[in-house]
Amino acid sequence: MPKAAPSPSSDLQPASWEREVRRFIDAGGNTTHAFGLGRLIGRMFALLYLQPGPLSLEEIAARLDISKASASTTIRQLEEWHAVCHRPVEGDRRDYYEAQTDFRVIVKQGLLPGIRQKLGSAGTQIARTLDAEVSGSGQHSASQHPDEIKIIRKRLKVARDLHAKLDGILSSRLLDHFL
Amino acid sequence: MPKAAPSPSSDLQPASWEREVRRFIDAGGNTTHAFGLGRLIGRMFALLYLQPGPLSLEEIAARLDISKASASTTIRQLEEWHAVCHRPVEGDRRDYYEAQTDFRVIVKQGLLPGIRQKLGSAGTQIARTLDAEVSGSGQHSASQHPDEIKIIRKRLKVARDLHAKLDGILSSRLLDHFL
DNA sequence: GGCATCGTTCAGAAAAATCTGAACGATGAT
DNA sequence: ATCATCGTTCAGATTTTTCTGAACGATGCC
């Protein structure tokens, strides 16, 4: 193999396509980053999504210009999100990965559970605070009138109910309809 | 005023309530942070949400143990999200703020527009890449078969359609039903 | 077995996000 | 007009997050 270029596929037309792919990848990274998921996870998924066939870990790292270490940890995240499939290739010991192209799978098995988990701890704390509020009614500071205590309790209940409703929606199959 | 404690309200019962409020505040911060919104914004909203009356900027800073500068920038963010109301108090030049307790307002005017904006740039890039793909069909690297080009185009279209559908849902009043 | 290559882990480096103190303009009180 | 106080801004410091190179165990090949 006389090829030494970092790009695995030999391109006759350096063209704008490669540049566009790079843009696409970065846009993916910015998107996931905007939602608090880190930039690499989006960049990597974008790369795999535009890749018709599976890619090895090293190729991924080369394409994204990151270390093998980062590629390893990030691909694991993508697997947790069900956004990527591990695809064994015969006669090759290396790990090959392919993008999950059915977004319903990603949403239902990755996104929604992830969101639910994040909301979960919030809900736990709301319940806990509400409990402390109710059981220790006389424990508030002297400056707080009974009216104010009532307001607080009301608000906590509203928060609790909202959380419960949200969690219900996210865990039900209601959203399937829209995807 | 003989009081020197950092806590603005004189509490007769140091009690578990103050501690619980602190927990609540931190949980709020962790939640917003988990969704990529920074920790302070959640802490500050949590504080105001448990506060029956409006708080001045300086009180907020003191309660959260942050500088006035941070309080200023964060409250502005909360305002953009419509999560907080500026409430003028007579005979007091200072700015007082109150939590928006109607979550529907926050979701419709803060959350959803914010999400749409973030998705927007992603959608723009998808369209752009799809355009580059279609118009420059012959520009791909030599290693890519016509089949592969077809796959890529298909995927980009799927992504575009998904984005369009999502954006439609988010901009419609469809979600009102659930809140 | 011996060797080469793969993926993973982790301490430390590099980068990015966040926070702050000081300086400033604005506003109202005296 | 003078002064005190408020909110804002921004360069620099601090903290947090992210990334990497080196070391390692595992796995397949010879």
Coordinates of C-alpha atoms (C1' of nucleotides) in Angstrom, one line a residue:
Chain A
M1 CA 0.0 0.0 0.0
P2 CA 1.7 3.1 -1.2
K3 CA -0.8 5.4 0.4
A4 CA 0.3 7.4 3.4
A5 CA -2.3 10.1 3.5
P6 CA -4.3 10.3 6.8
S7 CA -7.5 10.2 4.8
P8 CA -8.4 6.5 4.4
S9 CA -10.3 6.9 1.1
S10 CA -8.3 8.1 -1.9
D11 CA -10.1 11.1 -3.3
L12 CA -9.5 12.1 -6.9
Q13 CA -11.5 15.3 -6.3
P14 CA -10.4 17.0 -3.1
A15 CA -13.6 18.9 -3.9
S16 CA -15.9 20.7 -1.6
W17 CA -17.4 17.5 -0.4
E18 CA -14.7 16.7 2.1
R19 CA -15.0 20.2 3.4
E20 CA -18.8 19.9 3.7
V21 CA -18.5 16.7 5.6
R22 CA -16.2 18.4 8.0
R23 CA -18.8 21.2 8.5
F24 CA -21.5 18.6 9.0
I25 CA -19.4 16.9 11.6
D26 CA -18.7 20.1 13.5
A27 CA -22.3 21.1 13.3
G28 CA -23.2 17.8 14.9
G29 CA -20.7 18.4 17.6
N30 CA -22.0 21.9 18.3
T31 CA -25.5 20.6 18.5
T32 CA -24.8 17.9 21.1
H33 CA -22.6 20.3 23.0
A34 CA -25.4 22.8 23.1
F35 CA -27.5 20.2 24.8
G36 CA -24.9 19.4 27.4
L37 CA -23.6 16.2 25.8
G38 CA -20.1 17.1 24.9
R39 CA -18.8 17.9 21.5
L40 CA -17.1 14.7 20.5
I41 CA -20.2 12.5 20.8
G42 CA -21.9 14.6 18.2
R43 CA -19.0 14.8 15.9
M44 CA -18.5 11.1 16.0
F45 CA -22.1 10.3 15.3
A46 CA -22.1 12.7 12.5
L47 CA -19.1 11.1 11.0
L48 CA -20.6 7.6 11.2
Y49 CA -23.9 8.8 10.0
L50 CA -22.4 10.0 6.7
Q51 CA -20.4 6.8 6.4
P52 CA -22.1 4.1 4.4
G53 CA -20.0 1.3 5.9
P54 CA -18.6 0.5 9.3
L55 CA -15.5 2.2 10.5
S56 CA -12.8 0.9 12.8
L57 CA -11.9 2.8 16.0
E58 CA -8.6 3.9 14.6
E59 CA -10.1 5.2 11.4
I60 CA -12.6 7.2 13.5
A61 CA -9.9 8.7 15.6
A62 CA -8.0 9.6 12.5
R63 CA -11.0 11.2 10.8
L64 CA -11.9 13.3 13.8
D65 CA -8.3 14.0 14.6
I66 CA -8.4 12.8 18.1
S67 CA -6.6 10.2 20.1
K68 CA -7.5 6.6 20.2
A69 CA -8.3 7.0 23.9
S70 CA -10.9 9.7 23.3
A71 CA -12.4 7.6 20.5
S72 CA -12.7 4.7 22.8
T73 CA -14.5 6.5 25.5
T74 CA -16.7 8.4 23.2
I75 CA -17.8 5.4 21.2
R76 CA -18.8 3.8 24.5
Q77 CA -21.0 6.7 25.2
L78 CA -22.6 6.4 21.8
E79 CA -23.2 2.8 22.5
E80 CA -25.0 3.6 25.7
W81 CA -27.2 6.0 23.8
H82 CA -27.9 3.2 21.3
A83 CA -26.7 5.6 18.6
V84 CA -24.0 3.2 17.3
C85 CA -23.8 -0.5 16.6
H86 CA -20.8 -2.7 17.1
R87 CA -20.4 -4.6 13.9
P88 CA -17.9 -7.5 13.9
V89 CA -16.1 -8.0 10.6
E90 CA -14.8 -11.4 9.7
G91 CA -11.2 -11.9 9.7
D92 CA -10.5 -8.6 11.4
R93 CA -10.0 -8.5 15.1
R94 CA -10.6 -4.8 15.3
D95 CA -13.9 -3.2 16.4
Y96 CA -16.0 -1.7 13.7
Y97 CA -18.9 0.6 14.3
E98 CA -21.9 1.8 12.4
A99 CA -24.3 4.5 13.0
Q100 CA -27.8 3.6 14.1
T101 CA -29.8 5.2 11.4
D102 CA -33.2 4.6 12.9
F103 CA -33.6 7.6 15.1
R104 CA -36.6 6.1 16.9
V105 CA -34.3 3.6 18.5
I106 CA -31.9 6.4 19.6
V107 CA -34.7 8.5 21.0
K108 CA -36.6 5.7 22.8
Q109 CA -33.6 3.8 24.1
G110 CA -31.1 6.5 24.5
L111 CA -32.5 10.0 24.7
L112 CA -35.6 9.5 26.7
P113 CA -34.1 7.2 29.3
G114 CA -31.3 9.7 29.6
I115 CA -33.6 12.6 30.1
R116 CA -35.7 10.6 32.5
Q117 CA -32.7 9.8 34.6
K118 CA -31.7 13.5 34.8
L119 CA -35.2 14.5 35.7
G120 CA -35.3 11.7 38.2
S121 CA -32.9 13.1 40.7
A122 CA -34.6 16.4 40.5
G123 CA -37.9 14.8 41.3
T124 CA -36.4 13.0 44.2
Q125 CA -35.2 16.2 45.7
I126 CA -38.5 17.9 45.2
A127 CA -40.2 15.2 47.1
R128 CA -37.6 15.3 49.8
T129 CA -38.0 19.1 50.2
L130 CA -41.7 18.9 50.2
D131 CA -41.5 16.2 52.9
A132 CA -39.2 18.3 55.0
E133 CA -41.5 21.3 54.5
V134 CA -44.7 19.4 55.6
S135 CA -43.3 17.4 58.5
G136 CA -41.4 20.3 60.0
S137 CA -44.0 23.0 59.6
G138 CA -43.0 24.7 62.8
Q139 CA -39.3 24.7 61.9
H140 CA -39.3 27.6 59.5
S141 CA -37.6 30.8 60.4
A142 CA -39.5 33.2 62.6
S143 CA -39.8 35.8 59.8
Q144 CA -42.1 33.6 57.7
H145 CA -45.8 34.0 58.1
P146 CA -48.1 31.1 57.7
D147 CA -49.2 32.6 54.3
E148 CA -45.6 32.3 53.1
I149 CA -45.3 28.7 54.3
K150 CA -48.5 28.0 52.4
I151 CA -47.1 29.5 49.2
I152 CA -44.0 27.5 49.5
R153 CA -45.9 24.3 50.0
K154 CA -48.1 25.1 47.0
R155 CA -45.2 25.7 44.8
L156 CA -43.5 22.5 45.8
K157 CA -46.6 20.6 45.0
V158 CA -46.9 22.2 41.6
A159 CA -43.3 21.3 40.9
R160 CA -43.9 17.7 42.0
D161 CA -47.0 17.4 39.9
L162 CA -45.3 18.8 36.9
H163 CA -42.4 16.4 37.3
A164 CA -44.8 13.5 37.6
K165 CA -46.6 14.5 34.5
L166 CA -43.5 14.9 32.5
D167 CA -42.1 11.6 33.7
G168 CA -45.3 10.0 32.7
I169 CA -45.2 11.4 29.2
L170 CA -41.6 10.5 28.7
S171 CA -42.1 6.9 29.9
S172 CA -45.3 6.3 28.0
R173 CA -45.4 5.4 24.4
L174 CA -47.2 8.6 23.7
L175 CA -44.4 10.1 21.9
D176 CA -44.1 7.2 19.5
H177 CA -46.9 8.7 17.6
F178 CA -44.7 11.7 16.6
L179 CA -41.7 9.8 15.3
Chain B
M1 CA -28.9 46.1 63.2
P2 CA -27.0 43.8 65.5
K3 CA -27.2 41.0 63.0
A4 CA -24.1 40.0 61.1
A5 CA -24.9 36.6 59.8
P6 CA -24.9 36.1 56.1
S7 CA -28.4 34.7 56.2
P8 CA -30.8 37.6 55.6
S9 CA -33.8 36.2 57.5
S10 CA -33.4 35.7 61.2
D11 CA -34.1 32.1 62.0
L12 CA -35.0 31.1 65.4
Q13 CA -34.8 27.5 64.4
P14 CA -31.6 26.8 62.5
A15 CA -33.4 23.6 61.7
S16 CA -33.1 21.3 58.9
W17 CA -35.1 23.6 56.7
E18 CA -32.3 25.8 55.7
R19 CA -30.2 22.8 54.9
E20 CA -33.0 21.4 52.8
V21 CA -33.3 24.6 50.9
R22 CA -29.7 24.4 50.2
R23 CA -30.1 20.9 48.9
F24 CA -33.0 22.0 46.8
I25 CA -31.0 24.8 45.3
D26 CA -28.0 22.6 44.5
A27 CA -30.3 20.0 42.9
G28 CA -31.7 22.7 40.7
G29 CA -28.3 23.7 39.7
N30 CA -27.3 20.1 38.9
T31 CA -30.4 19.7 36.8
T32 CA -29.8 22.7 34.6
H33 CA -26.2 21.8 34.4
A34 CA -27.1 18.3 33.2
F35 CA -29.0 19.9 30.3
G36 CA -26.2 22.2 29.4
L37 CA -27.5 25.4 30.9
G38 CA -24.9 26.1 33.5
R39 CA -25.2 25.5 37.2
L40 CA -26.0 29.0 38.5
I41 CA -29.1 29.5 36.4
G42 CA -30.7 26.5 38.1
R43 CA -29.5 27.4 41.6
M44 CA -30.8 30.9 41.2
F45 CA -34.2 29.8 39.9
A46 CA -34.5 27.3 42.7
L47 CA -33.8 29.9 45.3
L48 CA -36.4 32.3 43.9
Y49 CA -38.9 29.5 43.5
L50 CA -38.8 28.8 47.2
Q51 CA -39.0 32.5 48.0
P52 CA -42.5 33.8 48.5
G53 CA -41.5 37.4 47.9
P54 CA -39.2 39.1 45.6
L55 CA -35.4 39.3 46.3
S56 CA -32.9 42.0 45.5
L57 CA -29.9 41.2 43.4
E58 CA -27.6 41.5 46.4
E59 CA -29.7 39.3 48.5
I60 CA -29.6 36.7 45.8
A61 CA -25.9 36.9 45.5
A62 CA -25.5 36.6 49.3
R63 CA -27.9 33.6 49.4
L64 CA -26.1 31.7 46.7
D65 CA -22.7 32.8 47.9
I66 CA -21.7 34.3 44.6
S67 CA -20.5 37.7 43.5
K68 CA -22.8 40.5 42.4
A69 CA -21.3 40.2 39.0
S70 CA -22.3 36.6 38.5
A71 CA -25.7 37.3 40.0
S72 CA -26.2 40.1 37.4
T73 CA -25.3 38.0 34.4
T74 CA -27.3 35.0 35.6
I75 CA -30.4 36.9 36.4
R76 CA -30.3 38.3 32.9
Q77 CA -30.2 34.7 31.5
L78 CA -33.2 33.8 33.6
E79 CA -35.0 36.8 32.2
E80 CA -34.3 35.7 28.7
W81 CA -35.9 32.4 29.6
H82 CA -38.9 34.2 31.1
A83 CA -38.2 32.3 34.2
V84 CA -38.0 35.4 36.3
C85 CA -39.9 38.6 36.6
H86 CA -38.4 42.0 37.3
R87 CA -40.6 43.4 40.1
P88 CA -40.1 47.1 40.9
V89 CA -40.5 48.0 44.5
E90 CA -41.7 51.5 45.5
G91 CA -39.2 53.6 47.3
D92 CA -36.4 51.2 46.5
R93 CA -34.1 51.8 43.6
R94 CA -32.8 48.3 43.6
D95 CA -33.9 45.6 41.3
Y96 CA -36.1 42.9 42.7
Y97 CA -36.9 39.6 41.1
E98 CA -39.5 37.0 41.5
A99 CA -39.7 33.5 40.0
Q100 CA -42.1 32.8 37.3
T101 CA -44.3 30.2 38.9
D102 CA -46.3 29.3 35.8
F103 CA -44.1 26.8 34.1
R104 CA -46.1 26.9 30.9
V105 CA -44.8 30.4 30.4
I106 CA -41.2 29.2 30.9
V107 CA -41.6 26.3 28.6
K108 CA -43.4 28.1 25.8
Q109 CA -41.4 31.3 25.9
G110 CA -38.1 30.2 27.1
L111 CA -37.5 26.5 26.7
L112 CA -39.1 25.7 23.4
P113 CA -37.7 28.8 21.6
G114 CA -34.3 28.0 23.0
I115 CA -34.4 24.4 21.8
R116 CA -35.7 25.4 18.4
Q117 CA -32.9 27.8 18.0
K118 CA -30.3 25.1 18.8
L119 CA -31.9 22.7 16.4
G120 CA -32.1 25.4 13.9
S121 CA -28.4 25.7 13.2
A122 CA -28.3 21.9 12.9
G123 CA -31.1 21.9 10.4
T124 CA -29.4 24.6 8.3
Q125 CA -26.3 22.5 8.1
I126 CA -28.2 19.4 7.1
A127 CA -29.8 21.3 4.3
R128 CA -26.5 22.7 3.2
T129 CA -24.8 19.3 3.2
L130 CA -27.6 17.7 1.3
D131 CA -27.4 20.5 -1.2
A132 CA -23.7 20.0 -1.7
E133 CA -24.3 16.3 -2.0
V134 CA -26.9 16.6 -4.7
S135 CA -25.4 19.3 -6.7
G136 CA -21.9 17.9 -6.7
S137 CA -22.8 14.2 -7.3
G138 CA -19.6 13.6 -9.3
Q139 CA -17.4 15.2 -6.8
H140 CA -17.2 12.3 -4.3
S141 CA -14.1 10.4 -3.7
A142 CA -13.3 7.7 -6.3
S143 CA -13.7 5.0 -3.8
Q144 CA -17.4 5.6 -3.3
H145 CA -19.8 3.6 -5.4
P146 CA -23.1 5.0 -6.7
D147 CA -24.8 2.8 -4.0
E148 CA -22.9 4.5 -1.3
I149 CA -23.8 7.9 -2.6
K150 CA -27.4 6.9 -2.6
I151 CA -27.2 5.8 1.0
I152 CA -25.7 9.1 2.0
R153 CA -28.3 11.0 0.2
K154 CA -31.0 8.9 1.8
R155 CA -29.7 9.4 5.3
L156 CA -29.4 13.2 4.8
K157 CA -33.0 13.3 3.7
V158 CA -34.1 11.3 6.7
A159 CA -32.3 13.7 8.9
R160 CA -33.8 16.7 7.2
D161 CA -37.3 15.3 7.5
L162 CA -36.8 14.4 11.1
H163 CA -35.6 17.9 11.8
A164 CA -38.6 19.4 10.0
K165 CA -41.0 17.3 11.9
L166 CA -39.4 18.1 15.2
D167 CA -39.4 21.8 14.5
G168 CA -43.0 21.6 13.5
I169 CA -44.0 19.9 16.7
L170 CA -42.0 22.4 18.8
S171 CA -43.4 25.4 17.1
S172 CA -47.0 24.3 17.1
R173 CA -49.2 24.5 20.0
L174 CA -49.5 20.8 20.1
L175 CA -47.5 20.5 23.3
D176 CA -49.8 22.9 25.1
H177 CA -52.1 20.0 25.6
F178 CA -49.7 18.2 27.8
L179 CA -49.0 21.1 30.2
Chain C
dG1 C1' 5.5 -19.8 23.8
dG2 C1' 6.8 -15.3 21.6
dC3 C1' 5.2 -11.5 19.2
dA4 C1' 2.3 -7.9 17.3
dT5 C1' -1.8 -5.3 17.6
dC6 C1' -6.0 -4.0 19.6
dG7 C1' -8.9 -1.5 23.1
dT8 C1' -9.0 0.3 27.7
dT9 C1' -7.5 2.9 31.7
dC10 C1' -5.7 6.7 34.2
dA11 C1' -2.6 10.4 35.8
dG12 C1' -1.4 14.6 34.2
dA13 C1' -1.7 18.2 30.5
dA14 C1' -4.5 21.2 27.8
dA15 C1' -8.5 23.7 26.9
dA16 C1' -12.9 25.6 28.1
dA17 C1' -16.2 27.3 31.1
dT18 C1' -17.1 29.9 35.0
dC19 C1' -16.4 33.3 38.6
dT20 C1' -14.7 37.4 40.6
dG21 C1' -12.8 42.1 41.8
dA22 C1' -12.2 46.5 40.3
dA23 C1' -13.6 50.2 37.5
dC24 C1' -17.3 52.6 35.4
dG25 C1' -21.7 54.9 34.1
dA26 C1' -26.2 55.7 35.7
dT27 C1' -29.6 57.1 39.0
dG28 C1' -31.6 59.0 42.9
dA29 C1' -31.1 61.3 47.5
dT30 C1' -29.4 65.3 50.1
Chain D
dA1 C1' -23.7 69.8 42.6
dT2 C1' -22.1 66.2 45.5
dC3 C1' -22.3 61.9 47.2
dA4 C1' -23.7 57.2 47.9
dT5 C1' -25.4 53.2 45.9
dC6 C1' -26.8 50.2 42.3
dG7 C1' -26.1 47.2 38.1
dT8 C1' -23.0 46.2 34.5
dT9 C1' -18.8 45.1 32.1
dC10 C1' -14.5 42.9 31.4
dA11 C1' -9.6 41.2 32.0
dG12 C1' -7.7 38.0 34.6
dA13 C1' -7.9 34.1 38.0
dT14 C1' -10.1 29.9 39.3
dT15 C1' -12.4 25.8 38.7
dT16 C1' -14.2 22.3 35.8
dT17 C1' -14.2 19.6 31.8
dT18 C1' -11.9 17.4 28.2
dC19 C1' -8.1 15.3 25.9
dT20 C1' -3.9 12.8 25.5
dG21 C1' 0.3 9.7 25.9
dA22 C1' 2.0 5.9 28.1
dA23 C1' 1.3 1.7 30.4
dC24 C1' -1.3 -2.4 30.6
dG25 C1' -4.1 -6.8 29.9
dA26 C1' -6.3 -9.3 26.3
dT27 C1' -6.5 -11.6 22.0
dG28 C1' -5.2 -13.7 17.8
dC29 C1' -1.3 -15.1 14.8
dC30 C1' 3.1 -17.4 13.8

